[in-house]
Amino acid sequence: MIFPRGAARSTDHAAVSGVVYDAVVVGSGVSGAIIANELSRAGKRVLILEAAAADDITLSGYEAYLKHFYEAVSKDNQSPYPENPNAPMPRSTDARKIPPGETDASAYLVQKGPFSTDTTYTRVFGGTAMHWEGKTPRMLPEDFEMRTRFGQGADWPLSYDDLAPYYVRAERELGVSADVEDQAYLGMTYDPDYVFPMKGLPLSYLDKMVAKDVDGMTVELDGEQYPIKVRAFPQARNGIPNAAYDGGKGFVPVGAVSTHQVEEGGRCQGNINCVPICPVQAKYNAGKTLAQAFKTGRVDLLAQTVASKIHVDPDTGRVTEVEYKTYSDPHSPDHETGTVRGDVFVLCANAIENARLMLASGLDGGNDLVGRNLMDHQYLLCWALMPEVCGTMRGSVCTGGISDLRGGGFRRQQAAFNIDIHNDGWGWAIGSPYTDLIGLVETQNKFGADLRGELVSRITRQLQLAIPVEVMPTESNRVTVDPSYKDQLGNMRPVISYHVPDYTLRGVAFARQLSTRLFQRLGAADYTVYDADDYAYVTYEGEGYVVRGGNHLAGTHMMGVDRSTSVVDADQRSWDHENLYLVGGGSMPSIGTSNITLTIAALCFRSAERIVEQLQADARPPQVPVG
Amino acid sequence: MPLHRITTTEDLHRYLRAALQLEHATIPPYLTALYSMHPNTNLDAFHIIRVVAVEEMLHLTLAANVLNAVGGTPDLTAPDFVPTYPAFLPDGEDDFQVDRERFSKKAVDTFLKIERPGVAPDEESRIKHREGASRSLLAAPEDDSMHFYSIGEFYEEIRRGLVHLQAEKAKAGEELFSGDPARQVTPEYYYSGGGEIIPVTDLESAVAALRLIGEQGEGLGGAIFDNEGELAHYYRFKQLLHGRYYQEGDGPDDPTGPPLVVDWDAVYPVKTNASLEDYREAPGLYAAAVEFNRQYASFLSLLTDAYTGRPELLIDAVVEMFRLRDGMTSLIRNPLPGADGLTAGPTFEVAAVSAIGSA
């Protein structure tokens, strides 16, 4: 995919000052990319504001990220991406234990606790869809009806069937590899002739070794029997194109993006570092959509331009302009301010940044709901050593897992969860393989062939289960702002208050018990330890667990059918401001056990249609006589 | 002109087998140059050469599809399939030889000759008789005395032969495209961003496959970008010498795209055309080189199976290619004792594999 040369510099701050765009989009991640692409293809002029730098996406620019990652000591989600104090981002290594009643303001996210989250999002051109893993499960039909079916959380104003056609478009845009027969479960249905763009990626050898002993096992929960099996996950990662796609037209995978021709990203090669960056761009990134958007010639970009305030006409409630701060040096607080105008404004930052920008602009939704109901997945990690070599560290990060407990009547009492079998060993849990190396050298004095042998034998037997447990919306879990906490540019930082609800903890406790049963069945030695000193240590009924942040942020501007109990409508349009859309995970009233990007993308396709309709309808807004 | 052109199906098969040999013959030199670059340096150059090498593999597969379609059988394990370097190209071009050598301006000059635009300066030089005995180390496709100005001219002869034979066969009520369709490699098993594999079942698809090879290699009729907007190999390489990328609208000699920096010194000094003989005094290198050759032979055998009815093996081939890369880099990054600082390199002597295997 060729990124038109100079696209990232098609305009400048002086040039946009006199322009009223059809739409101003804040953020260039997956949401901003899809909205911009769809609107521009409908003939609309779009301006994207991106807080971070955006030199033209060249392959060497992308590979500078890779090099940064290879050289980094910590291989966390943000390790490839440059530090930028003018558009700072949370890093999982920032999290600290928060003493009761205290506030930890040592890093970008100001945390009031009681739970200290290590959740992250990435503020670079292309957004968090640069570091994401690429897993793309749809939400279950029951996930949209949590209140009605289980008396928990909130219902969506949309059903699975409403969203299904947009899931299809999202699966095309993201380039999903999956087989319908693996993905038709727990009520997820597809059109009879539907196939995914590409065939399912194969289960890893480790998946198969787990499946050998686990498939057919039954779990009893709330009086019901759940047979479980290892199932392949759908992934936005290039695989074998399905010739039957699109009525037999097939699918052409999108490879790497650059300003000049490269041939990369054709197919996943099984490099293990999908997170934080795919070395060959076989994984979808928002650049693939942005390149198409820029090709229309109707999309302008202002990079290094941080949206700082939304201005609203007090009489009409309409957004009039967005104020920004633009900087030339990420390490200097020097900046200039300005405003941009459009008929429609679309906030595509992410659940935390959208809420932060609204609140920093004094906009709380009129019902104090902006920023509330912050959700994430809490990940329980369980790790064990398999009795024989299982090829750990081969494949993409995660190819299969156990999805049978994503849904069921037990959700009246406890949270649903998914079980991801990680192909990258105990990396997330304890920092393998680096910690294995240090341990063998420093505490066991291994060297040479002995060391190599031990390393291989240990690492290729590592089994890590990463278990995302759902979190229901809770008003006290929230994002706020506080003028005492600002970033280098003087923008207020997000202040997070968060606790892990008991509903989730019941799911966590059950998942931990299940993991020990699975390990017993596999003959695997359980090495799982939860350290009471860990910042993410939580207890439930006397047992302690460590639950990590999932980077699946949602819920801060939930959609609903009633303006008094929600921030946006089903189109993600603000109830209060008729020309403002708040787009992304923040609109989701629940996230079930699905990684959120596919659903975000589907919602964007749906909203883009509504925005185009609104722009057509508003094409000649009534002119109010002046004077 | 008294040339032996393609007049029979057997001629056509011989030409297409030579086409497979030809497409493959460029791969060891490209890979040697590619992996001679120091890691994390020369990223632009690395990608340019990598792309071309990948597309040569596409061309190899396209040639196999055409051969299969007309009832032939690809065999990458034939004794003379892999050339001994330095080598003339198997299409008979005889004004230059190809070495397995490190990335350098000289190597890029050779690559430019390999990929030079197809149309000869004049009819005279298009197809020539070679004077005297050929020094070609490879069997010429039909007639050792016949050779082509360029790869493009060689494929033009195959295209002409296909058209001719199709007409002949039609007159006789026979079918030229009688091959087993199950042997065709389809996009399910092979794709790369720059060009899609074309399953060949008739004259039209066969010509399309040959056109893709031609367009990707040298460009057609002097166009630097092909119909799909893709830059021909010849011009990709020229970017390395110009230090600048081409963009749409550029003339052949004047790229105006983004700059491209080449560090000609960030390269391991791989011994040119290294052979097992060079490693006699270095048992570690010798063993590694023998192992690489064994893996390469087994890879060619895997490809042969994939091209003769089991296309799904191309998926497994990916893992093998990673092994080959590792084997090549471990040789390339090791000094060769007593060679004035030169390093070792893969020798691609697969003929020696069977000799060693039977010893």
mmCIF file of C-alpha atoms in Angstrom, chain B residues 112-347:
data_model
loop_
_atom_site.group_PDB
_atom_site.id
_atom_site.type_symbol
_atom_site.label_atom_id
_atom_site.label_comp_id
_atom_site.label_asym_id
_atom_site.label_seq_id
_atom_site.Cartn_x
_atom_site.Cartn_y
_atom_site.Cartn_z
ATOM 1 C CA LEU B 112 21.041 -4.347 -13.563
ATOM 2 C CA LYS B 113 22.333 -6.496 -16.414
ATOM 3 C CA ILE B 114 20.197 -9.410 -15.236
ATOM 4 C CA GLU B 115 17.111 -7.232 -15.171
ATOM 5 C CA ARG B 116 17.906 -5.010 -18.136
ATOM 6 C CA PRO B 117 14.986 -3.849 -20.260
ATOM 7 C CA GLY B 118 13.839 -6.520 -22.614
ATOM 8 C CA VAL B 119 13.918 -4.897 -25.970
ATOM 9 C CA ALA B 120 17.245 -5.165 -27.702
ATOM 10 C CA PRO B 121 18.713 -2.022 -29.271
ATOM 11 C CA ASP B 122 18.080 -3.472 -32.726
ATOM 12 C CA GLU B 123 16.794 -6.584 -34.430
ATOM 13 C CA GLU B 124 20.375 -7.658 -35.085
ATOM 14 C CA SER B 125 21.243 -8.023 -31.420
ATOM 15 C CA ARG B 126 17.887 -9.381 -30.339
ATOM 16 C CA ILE B 127 18.703 -13.006 -30.833
ATOM 17 C CA LYS B 128 22.203 -13.870 -31.804
ATOM 18 C CA HIS B 129 24.279 -16.827 -32.718
ATOM 19 C CA ARG B 130 27.160 -17.362 -30.450
ATOM 20 C CA GLU B 131 30.453 -17.734 -32.221
ATOM 21 C CA GLY B 132 32.430 -20.827 -31.412
ATOM 22 C CA ALA B 133 31.957 -23.121 -28.461
ATOM 23 C CA SER B 134 29.787 -21.883 -25.654
ATOM 24 C CA ARG B 135 31.301 -21.294 -22.268
ATOM 25 C CA SER B 136 27.890 -21.467 -20.719
ATOM 26 C CA LEU B 137 27.935 -23.687 -17.697
ATOM 27 C CA LEU B 138 24.312 -24.465 -18.221
ATOM 28 C CA ALA B 139 22.480 -26.277 -20.898
ATOM 29 C CA ALA B 140 20.977 -23.776 -23.287
ATOM 30 C CA PRO B 141 17.283 -24.356 -23.753
ATOM 31 C CA GLU B 142 17.267 -25.614 -27.262
ATOM 32 C CA ASP B 143 20.293 -24.871 -29.194
ATOM 33 C CA ASP B 144 23.560 -23.956 -27.609
ATOM 34 C CA SER B 145 24.261 -21.645 -30.460
ATOM 35 C CA MET B 146 21.231 -19.544 -29.782
ATOM 36 C CA HIS B 147 21.078 -16.843 -27.200
ATOM 37 C CA PHE B 148 18.930 -13.885 -26.269
ATOM 38 C CA TYR B 149 19.712 -10.287 -25.566
ATOM 39 C CA SER B 150 17.675 -10.310 -22.406
ATOM 40 C CA ILE B 151 15.347 -12.306 -20.236
ATOM 41 C CA GLY B 152 12.523 -10.404 -21.875
ATOM 42 C CA GLU B 153 13.511 -11.634 -25.315
ATOM 43 C CA PHE B 154 13.758 -15.181 -23.987
ATOM 44 C CA TYR B 155 10.198 -15.009 -22.636
ATOM 45 C CA GLU B 156 9.024 -13.423 -25.859
ATOM 46 C CA GLU B 157 10.159 -16.560 -27.640
ATOM 47 C CA ILE B 158 8.196 -18.720 -25.195
ATOM 48 C CA ARG B 159 5.119 -16.572 -25.749
ATOM 49 C CA ARG B 160 5.517 -16.897 -29.497
ATOM 50 C CA GLY B 161 5.957 -20.635 -29.142
ATOM 51 C CA LEU B 162 2.810 -20.955 -27.055
ATOM 52 C CA VAL B 163 0.737 -19.066 -29.598
ATOM 53 C CA HIS B 164 2.194 -21.067 -32.437
ATOM 54 C CA LEU B 165 1.682 -24.449 -30.784
ATOM 55 C CA GLN B 166 -1.816 -23.571 -29.635
ATOM 56 C CA ALA B 167 -2.755 -22.878 -33.251
ATOM 57 C CA GLU B 168 -1.023 -26.051 -34.474
ATOM 58 C CA LYS B 169 -2.716 -28.191 -31.836
ATOM 59 C CA ALA B 170 -6.091 -26.654 -32.573
ATOM 60 C CA LYS B 171 -5.703 -27.585 -36.226
ATOM 61 C CA ALA B 172 -4.971 -31.165 -35.229
ATOM 62 C CA GLY B 173 -7.909 -31.180 -32.806
ATOM 63 C CA GLU B 174 -5.580 -31.498 -29.824
ATOM 64 C CA GLU B 175 -5.224 -29.534 -26.632
ATOM 65 C CA LEU B 176 -1.948 -27.817 -25.745
ATOM 66 C CA PHE B 177 -3.070 -27.067 -22.200
ATOM 67 C CA SER B 178 -3.496 -30.652 -21.130
ATOM 68 C CA GLY B 179 -1.792 -30.451 -17.750
ATOM 69 C CA ASP B 180 -3.417 -31.482 -14.482
ATOM 70 C CA PRO B 181 -5.090 -28.352 -13.033
ATOM 71 C CA ALA B 182 -4.460 -29.717 -9.511
ATOM 72 C CA ARG B 183 -0.777 -28.965 -10.046
ATOM 73 C CA GLN B 184 -1.402 -25.253 -10.397
ATOM 74 C CA VAL B 185 -0.184 -23.128 -7.519
ATOM 75 C CA THR B 186 -3.059 -20.787 -6.670
ATOM 76 C CA PRO B 187 -3.190 -17.542 -4.671
ATOM 77 C CA GLU B 188 -4.178 -19.544 -1.613
ATOM 78 C CA TYR B 189 -0.691 -20.919 -1.404
ATOM 79 C CA TYR B 190 1.328 -18.098 -2.795
ATOM 80 C CA TYR B 191 1.031 -14.403 -2.697
ATOM 81 C CA SER B 192 3.179 -11.402 -2.178
ATOM 82 C CA GLY B 193 2.183 -7.786 -2.126
ATOM 83 C CA GLY B 194 3.721 -7.044 -5.487
ATOM 84 C CA GLY B 195 2.179 -9.626 -7.684
ATOM 85 C CA GLU B 196 -0.307 -12.357 -7.521
ATOM 86 C CA ILE B 197 0.293 -15.883 -8.654
ATOM 87 C CA ILE B 198 -1.662 -16.687 -11.799
ATOM 88 C CA PRO B 199 -3.024 -20.218 -12.198
ATOM 89 C CA VAL B 200 -2.474 -21.238 -15.820
ATOM 90 C CA THR B 201 -5.122 -23.172 -17.681
ATOM 91 C CA ASP B 202 -5.145 -21.709 -21.174
ATOM 92 C CA LEU B 203 -3.248 -19.476 -23.562
ATOM 93 C CA GLU B 204 -4.611 -16.316 -22.051
ATOM 94 C CA SER B 205 -3.507 -17.123 -18.507
ATOM 95 C CA ALA B 206 -0.167 -18.444 -19.753
ATOM 96 C CA VAL B 207 0.529 -15.189 -21.573
ATOM 97 C CA ALA B 208 -0.575 -13.230 -18.521
ATOM 98 C CA ALA B 209 1.885 -15.186 -16.365
ATOM 99 C CA LEU B 210 4.734 -14.511 -18.788
ATOM 100 C CA ARG B 211 3.790 -10.847 -19.000
ATOM 101 C CA LEU B 212 3.907 -10.530 -15.222
ATOM 102 C CA ILE B 213 7.414 -11.985 -15.175
ATOM 103 C CA GLY B 214 8.492 -9.566 -17.867
ATOM 104 C CA GLU B 215 6.883 -6.526 -16.325
ATOM 105 C CA GLN B 216 8.245 -7.172 -12.876
ATOM 106 C CA GLY B 217 11.712 -7.838 -14.165
ATOM 107 C CA GLU B 218 12.631 -5.284 -16.716
ATOM 108 C CA GLY B 219 9.600 -3.229 -17.348
ATOM 109 C CA LEU B 220 8.048 -3.286 -20.792
ATOM 110 C CA GLY B 221 8.638 -0.786 -23.524
ATOM 111 C CA GLY B 222 10.726 1.430 -21.291
ATOM 112 C CA ALA B 223 7.967 1.965 -18.702
ATOM 113 C CA ILE B 224 9.404 2.162 -15.239
ATOM 114 C CA PHE B 225 6.077 1.393 -13.606
ATOM 115 C CA ASP B 226 3.913 -1.482 -14.812
ATOM 116 C CA ASN B 227 0.138 -1.623 -15.209
ATOM 117 C CA GLU B 228 -0.306 -2.162 -11.493
ATOM 118 C CA GLY B 229 1.882 0.844 -10.754
ATOM 119 C CA GLU B 230 4.685 -1.426 -9.681
ATOM 120 C CA LEU B 231 8.290 -0.478 -10.229
ATOM 121 C CA ALA B 232 10.278 -2.893 -12.407
ATOM 122 C CA HIS B 233 13.289 -4.621 -10.847
ATOM 123 C CA TYR B 234 15.691 -2.880 -13.137
ATOM 124 C CA TYR B 235 14.576 0.503 -11.823
ATOM 125 C CA ARG B 236 14.410 -0.692 -8.241
ATOM 126 C CA PHE B 237 18.114 -1.445 -8.518
ATOM 127 C CA LYS B 238 18.841 1.832 -10.263
ATOM 128 C CA GLN B 239 17.479 3.580 -7.167
ATOM 129 C CA LEU B 240 20.470 2.208 -5.248
ATOM 130 C CA LEU B 241 22.900 3.927 -7.597
ATOM 131 C CA HIS B 242 20.858 7.133 -7.802
ATOM 132 C CA GLY B 243 20.410 7.296 -4.032
ATOM 133 C CA ARG B 244 16.775 8.224 -4.551
ATOM 134 C CA TYR B 245 13.442 6.497 -5.028
ATOM 135 C CA TYR B 246 11.363 6.820 -8.162
ATOM 136 C CA GLN B 247 7.854 8.131 -7.963
ATOM 137 C CA GLU B 248 5.017 8.254 -10.458
ATOM 138 C CA GLY B 249 5.792 10.527 -13.360
ATOM 139 C CA ASP B 250 9.564 10.146 -13.191
ATOM 140 C CA GLY B 251 11.622 9.486 -16.294
ATOM 141 C CA PRO B 252 13.968 6.455 -16.340
ATOM 142 C CA ASP B 253 17.084 8.452 -15.506
ATOM 143 C CA ASP B 254 15.715 10.969 -13.088
ATOM 144 C CA PRO B 255 14.116 9.666 -9.909
ATOM 145 C CA THR B 256 12.628 12.440 -7.765
ATOM 146 C CA GLY B 257 11.198 10.446 -4.853
ATOM 147 C CA PRO B 258 12.434 10.314 -1.271
ATOM 148 C CA PRO B 259 16.191 10.006 -0.785
ATOM 149 C CA LEU B 260 17.722 6.646 -0.065
ATOM 150 C CA VAL B 261 21.022 6.187 1.684
ATOM 151 C CA VAL B 262 23.322 3.297 0.917
ATOM 152 C CA ASP B 263 26.247 2.429 3.144
ATOM 153 C CA TRP B 264 28.407 0.344 0.847
ATOM 154 C CA ASP B 265 30.829 -0.379 3.689
ATOM 155 C CA ALA B 266 28.320 -1.842 6.139
ATOM 156 C CA VAL B 267 28.751 -5.179 4.442
ATOM 157 C CA TYR B 268 30.479 -8.440 5.356
ATOM 158 C CA PRO B 269 33.279 -9.069 2.842
ATOM 159 C CA VAL B 270 31.946 -12.398 1.657
ATOM 160 C CA LYS B 271 34.349 -14.384 -0.498
ATOM 161 C CA THR B 272 33.079 -14.293 -4.056
ATOM 162 C CA ASN B 273 31.801 -17.620 -5.362
ATOM 163 C CA ALA B 274 32.980 -19.408 -2.236
ATOM 164 C CA SER B 275 33.098 -23.187 -2.561
ATOM 165 C CA LEU B 276 33.483 -26.057 -0.127
ATOM 166 C CA GLU B 277 37.079 -26.327 -1.303
ATOM 167 C CA ASP B 278 37.764 -22.987 0.358
ATOM 168 C CA TYR B 279 36.734 -24.401 3.717
ATOM 169 C CA ARG B 280 38.995 -27.454 3.761
ATOM 170 C CA GLU B 281 41.154 -25.931 6.501
ATOM 171 C CA ALA B 282 38.184 -24.725 8.535
ATOM 172 C CA PRO B 283 36.188 -27.726 9.700
ATOM 173 C CA GLY B 284 33.503 -25.644 11.433
ATOM 174 C CA LEU B 285 32.799 -23.626 8.309
ATOM 175 C CA TYR B 286 32.997 -26.736 6.177
ATOM 176 C CA ALA B 287 30.409 -28.533 8.286
ATOM 177 C CA ALA B 288 28.129 -25.486 8.311
ATOM 178 C CA ALA B 289 28.427 -25.083 4.543
ATOM 179 C CA VAL B 290 27.725 -28.752 3.930
ATOM 180 C CA GLU B 291 24.713 -28.542 6.216
ATOM 181 C CA PHE B 292 23.443 -25.481 4.385
ATOM 182 C CA ASN B 293 23.837 -27.214 1.029
ATOM 183 C CA ARG B 294 21.969 -30.205 2.357
ATOM 184 C CA GLN B 295 19.136 -27.971 3.528
ATOM 185 C CA TYR B 296 19.093 -26.135 0.240
ATOM 186 C CA ALA B 297 18.890 -29.398 -1.697
ATOM 187 C CA SER B 298 16.066 -30.513 0.530
ATOM 188 C CA PHE B 299 14.345 -27.174 -0.010
ATOM 189 C CA LEU B 300 14.506 -27.586 -3.778
ATOM 190 C CA SER B 301 13.080 -31.042 -3.339
ATOM 191 C CA LEU B 302 10.247 -29.602 -1.263
ATOM 192 C CA LEU B 303 9.543 -27.038 -3.990
ATOM 193 C CA THR B 304 9.523 -29.789 -6.597
ATOM 194 C CA ASP B 305 6.902 -31.654 -4.584
ATOM 195 C CA ALA B 306 4.915 -28.438 -4.184
ATOM 196 C CA TYR B 307 5.027 -27.848 -7.952
ATOM 197 C CA THR B 308 3.977 -31.375 -8.781
ATOM 198 C CA GLY B 309 0.671 -31.681 -7.029
ATOM 199 C CA ARG B 310 1.147 -30.620 -3.415
ATOM 200 C CA PRO B 311 0.979 -26.810 -3.461
ATOM 201 C CA GLU B 312 0.137 -26.750 0.252
ATOM 202 C CA LEU B 313 3.798 -27.589 0.922
ATOM 203 C CA LEU B 314 4.617 -23.977 0.062
ATOM 204 C CA ILE B 315 3.270 -23.072 3.489
ATOM 205 C CA ASP B 316 5.821 -25.384 5.125
ATOM 206 C CA ALA B 317 8.478 -23.930 2.875
ATOM 207 C CA VAL B 318 8.271 -20.676 4.835
ATOM 208 C CA VAL B 319 9.811 -22.322 7.878
ATOM 209 C CA GLU B 320 12.510 -23.863 5.685
ATOM 210 C CA MET B 321 13.335 -20.432 4.304
ATOM 211 C CA PHE B 322 13.915 -19.117 7.809
ATOM 212 C CA ARG B 323 16.334 -22.026 8.337
ATOM 213 C CA LEU B 324 18.102 -21.223 5.114
ATOM 214 C CA ARG B 325 18.432 -17.596 6.112
ATOM 215 C CA ASP B 326 19.934 -18.574 9.441
ATOM 216 C CA GLY B 327 22.317 -20.975 7.714
ATOM 217 C CA MET B 328 23.428 -18.290 5.279
ATOM 218 C CA THR B 329 23.921 -15.588 7.867
ATOM 219 C CA SER B 330 25.947 -17.813 10.166
ATOM 220 C CA LEU B 331 28.379 -18.510 7.308
ATOM 221 C CA ILE B 332 28.443 -14.914 6.110
ATOM 222 C CA ARG B 333 29.197 -13.519 9.562
ATOM 223 C CA ASN B 334 32.184 -15.802 10.167
ATOM 224 C CA PRO B 335 35.688 -14.937 9.010
ATOM 225 C CA LEU B 336 37.399 -17.294 6.639
ATOM 226 C CA PRO B 337 40.829 -18.167 8.047
ATOM 227 C CA GLY B 338 43.761 -17.134 5.874
ATOM 228 C CA ALA B 339 41.646 -15.143 3.447
ATOM 229 C CA ASP B 340 42.739 -11.608 4.326
ATOM 230 C CA GLY B 341 39.654 -10.748 6.294
ATOM 231 C CA LEU B 342 37.128 -12.193 3.884
ATOM 232 C CA THR B 343 34.214 -14.023 5.396
ATOM 233 C CA ALA B 344 32.684 -17.323 4.423
ATOM 234 C CA GLY B 345 29.406 -17.668 2.600
ATOM 235 C CA PRO B 346 26.948 -20.301 1.452
ATOM 236 C CA THR B 347 28.240 -22.261 -1.524
#
